[in-house]
PDB file of C-alpha atoms in Angstrom:
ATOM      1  CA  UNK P   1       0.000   0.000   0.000  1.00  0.00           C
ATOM      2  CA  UNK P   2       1.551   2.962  -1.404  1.00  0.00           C
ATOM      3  CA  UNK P   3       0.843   6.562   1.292  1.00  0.00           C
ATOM      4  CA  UNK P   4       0.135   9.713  -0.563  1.00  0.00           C
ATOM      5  CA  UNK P   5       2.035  13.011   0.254  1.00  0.00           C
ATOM      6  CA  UNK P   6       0.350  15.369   1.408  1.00  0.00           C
ATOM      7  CA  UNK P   7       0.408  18.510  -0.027  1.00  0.00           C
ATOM      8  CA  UNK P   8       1.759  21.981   0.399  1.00  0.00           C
ATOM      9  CA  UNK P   9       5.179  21.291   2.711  1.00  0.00           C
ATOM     10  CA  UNK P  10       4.558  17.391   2.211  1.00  0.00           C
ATOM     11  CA  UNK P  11       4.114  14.863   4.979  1.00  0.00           C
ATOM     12  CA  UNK P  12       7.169  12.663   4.908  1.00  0.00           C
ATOM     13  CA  UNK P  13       7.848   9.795   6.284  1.00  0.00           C
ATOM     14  CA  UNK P  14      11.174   8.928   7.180  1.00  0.00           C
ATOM     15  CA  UNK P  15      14.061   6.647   6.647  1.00  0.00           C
ATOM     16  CA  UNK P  16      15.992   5.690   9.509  1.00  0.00           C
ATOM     17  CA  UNK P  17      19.864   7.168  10.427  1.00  0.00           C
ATOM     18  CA  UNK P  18      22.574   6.093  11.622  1.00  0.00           C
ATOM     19  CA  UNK P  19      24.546   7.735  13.763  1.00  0.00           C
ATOM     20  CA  UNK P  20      24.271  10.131  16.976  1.00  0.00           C
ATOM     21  CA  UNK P  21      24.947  13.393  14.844  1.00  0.00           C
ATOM     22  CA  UNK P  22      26.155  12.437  11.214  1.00  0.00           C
ATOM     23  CA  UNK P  23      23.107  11.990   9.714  1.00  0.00           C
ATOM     24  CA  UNK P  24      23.215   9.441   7.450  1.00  0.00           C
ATOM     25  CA  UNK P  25      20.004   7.696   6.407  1.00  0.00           C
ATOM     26  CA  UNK P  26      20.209   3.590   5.089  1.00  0.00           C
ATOM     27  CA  UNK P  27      17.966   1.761   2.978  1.00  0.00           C
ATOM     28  CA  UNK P  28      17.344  -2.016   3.840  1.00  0.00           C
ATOM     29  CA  UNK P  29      18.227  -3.993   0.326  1.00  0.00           C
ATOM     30  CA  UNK P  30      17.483  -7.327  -0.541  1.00  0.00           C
ATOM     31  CA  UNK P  31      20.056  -8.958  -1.154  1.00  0.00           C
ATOM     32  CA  UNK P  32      20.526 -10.523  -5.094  1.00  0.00           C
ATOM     33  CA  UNK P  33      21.174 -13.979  -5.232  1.00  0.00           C
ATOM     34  CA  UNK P  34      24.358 -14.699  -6.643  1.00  0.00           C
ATOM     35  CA  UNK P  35      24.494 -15.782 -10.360  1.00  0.00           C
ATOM     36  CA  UNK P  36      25.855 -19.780 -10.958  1.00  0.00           C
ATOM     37  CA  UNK P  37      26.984 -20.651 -14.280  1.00  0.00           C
ATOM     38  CA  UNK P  38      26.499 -23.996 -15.422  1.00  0.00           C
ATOM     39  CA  UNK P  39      30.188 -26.205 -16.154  1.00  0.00           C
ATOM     40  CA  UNK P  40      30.698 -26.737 -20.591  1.00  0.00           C
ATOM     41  CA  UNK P  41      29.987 -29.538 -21.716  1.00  0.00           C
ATOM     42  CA  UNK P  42      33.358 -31.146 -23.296  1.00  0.00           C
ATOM     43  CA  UNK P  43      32.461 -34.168 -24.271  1.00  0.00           C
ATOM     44  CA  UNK P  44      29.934 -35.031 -27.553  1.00  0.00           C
ATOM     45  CA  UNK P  45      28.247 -37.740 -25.345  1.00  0.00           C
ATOM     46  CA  UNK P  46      25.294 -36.276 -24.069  1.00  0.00           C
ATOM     47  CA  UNK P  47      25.717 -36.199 -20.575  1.00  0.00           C
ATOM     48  CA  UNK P  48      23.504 -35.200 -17.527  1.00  0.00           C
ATOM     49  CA  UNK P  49      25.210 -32.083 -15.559  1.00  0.00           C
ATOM     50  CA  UNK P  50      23.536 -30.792 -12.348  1.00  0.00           C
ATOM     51  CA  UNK P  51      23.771 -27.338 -11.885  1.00  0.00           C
ATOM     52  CA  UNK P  52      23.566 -26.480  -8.115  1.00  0.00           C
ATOM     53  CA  UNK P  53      20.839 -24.100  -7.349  1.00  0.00           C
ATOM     54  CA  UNK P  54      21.926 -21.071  -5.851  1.00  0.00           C
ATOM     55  CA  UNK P  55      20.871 -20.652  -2.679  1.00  0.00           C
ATOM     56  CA  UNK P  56      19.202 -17.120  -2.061  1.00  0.00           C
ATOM     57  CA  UNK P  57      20.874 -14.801   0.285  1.00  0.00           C
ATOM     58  CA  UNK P  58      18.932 -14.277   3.460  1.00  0.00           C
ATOM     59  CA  UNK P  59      17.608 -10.447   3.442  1.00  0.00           C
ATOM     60  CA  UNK P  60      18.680  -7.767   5.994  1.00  0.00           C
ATOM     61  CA  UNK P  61      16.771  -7.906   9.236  1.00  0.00           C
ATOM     62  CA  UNK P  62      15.872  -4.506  10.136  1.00  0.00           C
ATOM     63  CA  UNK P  63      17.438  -3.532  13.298  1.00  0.00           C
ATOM     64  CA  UNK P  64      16.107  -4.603  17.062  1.00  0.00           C
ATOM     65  CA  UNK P  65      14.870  -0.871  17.559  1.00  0.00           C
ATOM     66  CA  UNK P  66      12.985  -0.644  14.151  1.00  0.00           C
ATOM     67  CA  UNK P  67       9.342   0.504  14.078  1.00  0.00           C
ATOM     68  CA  UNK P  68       7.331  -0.108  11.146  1.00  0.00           C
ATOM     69  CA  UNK P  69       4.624   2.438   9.843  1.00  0.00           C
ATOM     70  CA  UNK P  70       1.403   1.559  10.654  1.00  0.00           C
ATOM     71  CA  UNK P  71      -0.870   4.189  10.346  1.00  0.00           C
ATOM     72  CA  UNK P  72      -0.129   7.869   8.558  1.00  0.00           C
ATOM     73  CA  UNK P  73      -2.877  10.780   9.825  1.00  0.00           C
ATOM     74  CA  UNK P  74      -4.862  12.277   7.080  1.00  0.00           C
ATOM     75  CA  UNK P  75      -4.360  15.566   6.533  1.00  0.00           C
ATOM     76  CA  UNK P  76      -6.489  17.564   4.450  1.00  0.00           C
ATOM     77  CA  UNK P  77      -5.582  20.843   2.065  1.00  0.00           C
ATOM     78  CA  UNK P  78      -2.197  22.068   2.548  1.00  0.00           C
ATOM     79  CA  UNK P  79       0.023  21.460   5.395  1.00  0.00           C
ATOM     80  CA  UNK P  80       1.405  25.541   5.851  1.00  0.00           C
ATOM     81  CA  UNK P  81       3.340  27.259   8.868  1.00  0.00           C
ATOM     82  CA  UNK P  82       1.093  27.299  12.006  1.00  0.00           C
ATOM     83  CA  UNK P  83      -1.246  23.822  11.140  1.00  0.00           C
ATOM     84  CA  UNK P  84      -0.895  20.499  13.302  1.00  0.00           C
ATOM     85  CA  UNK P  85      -3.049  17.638  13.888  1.00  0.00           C
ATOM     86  CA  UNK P  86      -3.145  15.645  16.922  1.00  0.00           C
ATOM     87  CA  UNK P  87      -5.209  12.542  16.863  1.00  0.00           C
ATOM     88  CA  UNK P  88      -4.400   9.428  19.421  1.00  0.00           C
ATOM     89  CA  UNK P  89      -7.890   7.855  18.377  1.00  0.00           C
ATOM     90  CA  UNK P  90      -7.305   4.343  17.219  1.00  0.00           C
ATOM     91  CA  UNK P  91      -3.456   4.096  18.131  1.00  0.00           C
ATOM     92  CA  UNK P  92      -2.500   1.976  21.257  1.00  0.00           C
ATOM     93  CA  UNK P  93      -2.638   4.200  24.560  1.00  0.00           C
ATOM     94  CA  UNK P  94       0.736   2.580  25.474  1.00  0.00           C
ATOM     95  CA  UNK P  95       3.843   2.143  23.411  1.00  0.00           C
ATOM     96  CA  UNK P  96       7.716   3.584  22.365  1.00  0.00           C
ATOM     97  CA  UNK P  97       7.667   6.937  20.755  1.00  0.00           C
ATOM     98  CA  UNK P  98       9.620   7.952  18.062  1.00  0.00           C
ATOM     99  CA  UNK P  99       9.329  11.281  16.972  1.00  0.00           C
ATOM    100  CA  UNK P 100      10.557  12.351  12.844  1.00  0.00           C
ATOM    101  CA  UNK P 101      11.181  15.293  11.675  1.00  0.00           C
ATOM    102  CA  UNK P 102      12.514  15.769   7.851  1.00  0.00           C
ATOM    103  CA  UNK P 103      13.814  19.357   7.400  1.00  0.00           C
ATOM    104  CA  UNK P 104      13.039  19.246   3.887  1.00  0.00           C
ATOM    105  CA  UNK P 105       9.403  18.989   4.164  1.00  0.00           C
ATOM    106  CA  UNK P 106       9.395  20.837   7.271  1.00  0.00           C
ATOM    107  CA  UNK P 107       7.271  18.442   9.069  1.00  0.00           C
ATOM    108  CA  UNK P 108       7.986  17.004  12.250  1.00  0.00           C
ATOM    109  CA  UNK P 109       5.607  13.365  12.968  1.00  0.00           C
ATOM    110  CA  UNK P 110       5.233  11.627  16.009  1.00  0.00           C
ATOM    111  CA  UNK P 111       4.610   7.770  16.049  1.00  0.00           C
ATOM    112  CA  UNK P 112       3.392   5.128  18.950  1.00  0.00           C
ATOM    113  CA  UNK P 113       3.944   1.901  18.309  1.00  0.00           C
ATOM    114  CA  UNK P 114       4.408   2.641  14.480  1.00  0.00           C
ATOM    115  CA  UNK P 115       0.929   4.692  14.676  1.00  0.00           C
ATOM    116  CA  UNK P 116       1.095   8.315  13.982  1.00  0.00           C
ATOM    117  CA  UNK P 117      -0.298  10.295  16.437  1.00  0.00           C
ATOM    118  CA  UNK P 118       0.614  14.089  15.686  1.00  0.00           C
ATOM    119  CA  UNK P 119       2.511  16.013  12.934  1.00  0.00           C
ATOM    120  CA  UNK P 120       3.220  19.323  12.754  1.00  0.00           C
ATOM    121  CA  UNK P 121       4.782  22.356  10.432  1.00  0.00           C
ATOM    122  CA  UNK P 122       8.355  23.217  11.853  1.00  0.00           C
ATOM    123  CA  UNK P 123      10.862  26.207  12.100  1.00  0.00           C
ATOM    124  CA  UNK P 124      14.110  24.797  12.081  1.00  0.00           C
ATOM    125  CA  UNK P 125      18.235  26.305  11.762  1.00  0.00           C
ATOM    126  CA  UNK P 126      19.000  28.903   9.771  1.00  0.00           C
ATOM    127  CA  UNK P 127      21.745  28.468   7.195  1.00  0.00           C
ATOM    128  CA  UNK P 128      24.470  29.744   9.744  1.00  0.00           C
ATOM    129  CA  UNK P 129      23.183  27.801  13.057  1.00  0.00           C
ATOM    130  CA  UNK P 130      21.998  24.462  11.291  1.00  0.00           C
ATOM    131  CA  UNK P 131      19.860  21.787  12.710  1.00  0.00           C
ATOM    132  CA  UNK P 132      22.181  18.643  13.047  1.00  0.00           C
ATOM    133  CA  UNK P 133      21.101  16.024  11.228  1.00  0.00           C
ATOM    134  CA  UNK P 134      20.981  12.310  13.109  1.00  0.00           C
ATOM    135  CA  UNK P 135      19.270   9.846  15.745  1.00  0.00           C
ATOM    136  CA  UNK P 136      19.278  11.536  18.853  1.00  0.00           C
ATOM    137  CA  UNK P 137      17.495  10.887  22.081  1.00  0.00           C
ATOM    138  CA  UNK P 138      15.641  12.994  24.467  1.00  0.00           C
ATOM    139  CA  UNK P 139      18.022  14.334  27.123  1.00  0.00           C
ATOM    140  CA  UNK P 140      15.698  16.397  29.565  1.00  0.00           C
ATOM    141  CA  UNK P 141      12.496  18.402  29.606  1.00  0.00           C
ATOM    142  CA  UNK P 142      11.777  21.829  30.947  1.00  0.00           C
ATOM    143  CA  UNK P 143       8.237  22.851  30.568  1.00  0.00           C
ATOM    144  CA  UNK P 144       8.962  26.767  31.730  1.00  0.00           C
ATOM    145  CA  UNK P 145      12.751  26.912  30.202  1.00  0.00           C
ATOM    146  CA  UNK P 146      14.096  29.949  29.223  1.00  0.00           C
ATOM    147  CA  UNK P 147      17.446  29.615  26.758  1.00  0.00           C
ATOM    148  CA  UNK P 148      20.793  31.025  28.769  1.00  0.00           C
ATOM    149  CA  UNK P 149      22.075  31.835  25.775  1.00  0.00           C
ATOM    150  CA  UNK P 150      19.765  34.313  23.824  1.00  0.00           C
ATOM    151  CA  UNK P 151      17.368  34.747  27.232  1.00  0.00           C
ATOM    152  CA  UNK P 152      14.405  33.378  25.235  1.00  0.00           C
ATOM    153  CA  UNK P 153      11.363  31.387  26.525  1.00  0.00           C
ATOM    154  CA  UNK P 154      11.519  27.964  24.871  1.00  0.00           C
ATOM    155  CA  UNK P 155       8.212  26.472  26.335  1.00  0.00           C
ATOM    156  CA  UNK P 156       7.400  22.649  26.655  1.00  0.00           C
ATOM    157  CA  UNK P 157      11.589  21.948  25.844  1.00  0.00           C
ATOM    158  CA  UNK P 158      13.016  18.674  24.814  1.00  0.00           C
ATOM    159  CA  UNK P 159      16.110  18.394  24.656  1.00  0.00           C
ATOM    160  CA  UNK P 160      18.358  16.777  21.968  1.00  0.00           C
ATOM    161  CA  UNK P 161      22.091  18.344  22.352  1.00  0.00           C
ATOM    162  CA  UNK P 162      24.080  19.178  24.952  1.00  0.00           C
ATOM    163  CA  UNK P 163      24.934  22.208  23.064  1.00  0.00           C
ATOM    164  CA  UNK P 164      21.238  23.170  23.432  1.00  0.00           C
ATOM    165  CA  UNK P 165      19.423  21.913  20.220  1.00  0.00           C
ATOM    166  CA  UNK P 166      15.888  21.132  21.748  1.00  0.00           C
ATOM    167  CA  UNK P 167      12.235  20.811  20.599  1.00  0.00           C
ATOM    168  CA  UNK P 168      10.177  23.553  22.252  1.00  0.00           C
ATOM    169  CA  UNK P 169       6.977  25.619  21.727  1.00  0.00           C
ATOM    170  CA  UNK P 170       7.714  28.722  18.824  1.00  0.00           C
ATOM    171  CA  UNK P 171       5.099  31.230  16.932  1.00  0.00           C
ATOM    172  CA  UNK P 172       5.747  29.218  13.663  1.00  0.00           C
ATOM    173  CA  UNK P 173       5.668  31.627  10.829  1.00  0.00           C
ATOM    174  CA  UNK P 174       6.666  31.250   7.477  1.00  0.00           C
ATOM    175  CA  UNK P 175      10.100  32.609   6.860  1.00  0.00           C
ATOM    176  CA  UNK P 176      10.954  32.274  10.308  1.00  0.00           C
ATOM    177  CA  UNK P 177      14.382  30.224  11.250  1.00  0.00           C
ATOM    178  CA  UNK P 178      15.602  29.334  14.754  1.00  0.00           C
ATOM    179  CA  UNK P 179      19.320  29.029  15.930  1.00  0.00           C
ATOM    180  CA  UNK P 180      19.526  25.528  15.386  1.00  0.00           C
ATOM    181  CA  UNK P 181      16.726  23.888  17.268  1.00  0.00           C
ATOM    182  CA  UNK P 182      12.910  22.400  15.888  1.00  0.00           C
ATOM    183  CA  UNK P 183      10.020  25.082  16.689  1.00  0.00           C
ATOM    184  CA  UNK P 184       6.607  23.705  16.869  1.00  0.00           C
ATOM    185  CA  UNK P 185       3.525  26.042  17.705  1.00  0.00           C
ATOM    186  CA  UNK P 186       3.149  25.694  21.378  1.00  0.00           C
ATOM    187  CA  UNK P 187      -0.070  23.629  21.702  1.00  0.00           C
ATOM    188  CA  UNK P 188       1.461  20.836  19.860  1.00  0.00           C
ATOM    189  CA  UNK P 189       4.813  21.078  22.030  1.00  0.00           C
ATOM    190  CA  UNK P 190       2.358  20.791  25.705  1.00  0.00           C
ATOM    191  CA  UNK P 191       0.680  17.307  23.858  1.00  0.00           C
ATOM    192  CA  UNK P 192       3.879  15.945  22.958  1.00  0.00           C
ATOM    193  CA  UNK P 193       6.046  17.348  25.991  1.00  0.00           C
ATOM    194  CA  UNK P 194       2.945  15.706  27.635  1.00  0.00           C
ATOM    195  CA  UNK P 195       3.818  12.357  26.309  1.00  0.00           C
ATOM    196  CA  UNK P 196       7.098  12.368  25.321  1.00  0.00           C
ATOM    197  CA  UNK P 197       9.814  10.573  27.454  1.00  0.00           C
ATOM    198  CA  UNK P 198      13.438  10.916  28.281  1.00  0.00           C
ATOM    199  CA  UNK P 199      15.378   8.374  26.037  1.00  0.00           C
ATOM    200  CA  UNK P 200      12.668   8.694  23.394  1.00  0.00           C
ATOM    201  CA  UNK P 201      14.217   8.597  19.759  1.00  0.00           C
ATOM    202  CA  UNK P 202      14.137  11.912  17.828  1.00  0.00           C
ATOM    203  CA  UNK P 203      15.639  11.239  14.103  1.00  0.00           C
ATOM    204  CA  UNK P 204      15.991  14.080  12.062  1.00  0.00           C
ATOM    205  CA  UNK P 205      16.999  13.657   8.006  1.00  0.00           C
ATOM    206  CA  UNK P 206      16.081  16.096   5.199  1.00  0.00           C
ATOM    207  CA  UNK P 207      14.463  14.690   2.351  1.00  0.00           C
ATOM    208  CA  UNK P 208      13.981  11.059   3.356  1.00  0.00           C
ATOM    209  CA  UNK P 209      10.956   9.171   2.874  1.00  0.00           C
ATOM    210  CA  UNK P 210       9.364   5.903   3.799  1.00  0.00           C
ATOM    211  CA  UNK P 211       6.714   4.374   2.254  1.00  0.00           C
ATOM    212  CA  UNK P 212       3.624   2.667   4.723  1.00  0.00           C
ATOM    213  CA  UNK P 213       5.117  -0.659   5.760  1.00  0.00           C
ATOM    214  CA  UNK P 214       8.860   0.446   6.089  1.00  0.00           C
ATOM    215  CA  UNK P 215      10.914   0.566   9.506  1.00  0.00           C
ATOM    216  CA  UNK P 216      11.735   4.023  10.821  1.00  0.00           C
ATOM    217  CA  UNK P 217      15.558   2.571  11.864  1.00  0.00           C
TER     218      UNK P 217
END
C-alpha cells in the first residue's frame, strides 16, 4: 500500500539514520542472489550435468529498535506554517515513541507503536546555526525553560544536544528560522512534551521518505 504526500510542505515519512549526529540515512536492500553458471559440456556424449541451485541470500533484518509504519494521519488541504493535527484515536494508549522530523518537508511526525499520532509544520536552523542532522534521544524536559544563551522562553523543551538543540513551543511563521533547534507552535509542544519521554528517539533527516510498511531505523 503505497501513502500519498500530502500537499503543500509534504508529509514525509522517514528513513531511519545512523549515527548520533552524522546523519546518514540507510535503505534495507534485498540482497541478489548470486548468479551460478552452469560447467561446458566437453564431451559429444550427451551427458547429464547438475547445476547447483543457488541458494538465495537471506535479506537484511531490520534492526532490534525498528518501528514499522502503521498508520499515517490524514491531513487535508495544505500542510502551511502554524497547522498540526493531533489525533491518538485508534493508536495503542501505550507504546515507544519515536518522533521524525525531515527538514526538507518541514514536518515534524510523532509515532506510537508505528501509529502516527501528531505532525506538525516546523521552524528549524537557519543556514548559519543548522539543525544537526541524526538519531538523537531525548536528554531532559523543561516545561517553563528559558534559553541562557539568547534569554528566550523555549516552552514545553526537549532536549536533543548538549549544546542546546531542543524541541520547544515557537510562533511558527513562514520565513521564520531558529538558531539551530525544531520550533513547533506551542499547543502541539504541551501534547507531545505531555507524552514524550526521556530516552525517546528523535531522528531528524532532510528529504527522506518511507513508504507505509517500512521501519523508521
Amino acid at each position: 500500500m503505497q501513502v500519498a504526500w500530502r500537499t503543500g510542505l509534504g508529509m514525509a515519512l522517514l528513513i531511519g539514520v545512523a549515527g548520533a549526529t552524522a546523519g546518514g540515512a540507510s535503505l534495507f536492500l534485498r540482497a541478489s542472489p548470486p548468479v551460478v553458471k552452469a560447467a561446458p559440456v566437453v564431451a559429444a556424449t550427451a551427458v547429464a550435468l547438475s547445476v547447483p541451485t543457488p541458494t538465495p541470500s537471506p535479506s537484511p533484518l531490520a534492526a532490534p529498535e525498528a518501528m514499522v509504519v502503521r498508520r499515517v494521519l490524514p491531513i487535508e488541504g495544505p500542510f502551511t506554517h502554524g497547522r498540526w493535527v493531533w489525533d491518538e484515536d485508534g493508536a495503542p494508549a501505550t507504546g515507544r515513541l519515536v518522533v521524525t522530523i525531515d527538514l526538507d518537508a518541514q514536518v515534524l511526525s510523532v509515532f506510537r507503536d508505528g501509529y502516527e499520532i501528531g505532525a506538525a509544520v516546523v521552524l528549524y536552523g537557519a543556514d548559519w546555526k543548522p539543525t544537526p542532522l541524526g538519531a538523537l534521544k531525548i536528554t531532559e524536559k523543561d516545561a517553563d525553560h528559558v534559553s541562557n544563551l539568547y534569554d528566550a522562553p523555549m516552552p514545553y523543551m526537549l532536549r536533543l544536544t548538549n549544546d542546546g538543540i531542543s524541541i520547544h513551543g515557537s510562533d511558527v511563521q513562514e520565513g521564520g528560522a531558529t538558531h539551530g533547534c525544531i520550533g513547533v507552535p506551542t499547543a502541539f509542544a504541551k501534547k507531545l512534551f505531555a507524552v514524550a519521554r526521556l530516552g525517546d528517539r528523535v531522528i531528524i533527516t532532510n528529504g527522506k521518505r518511507l513508504a507505509m510498511g517500512g521501519a523508521i531505523t
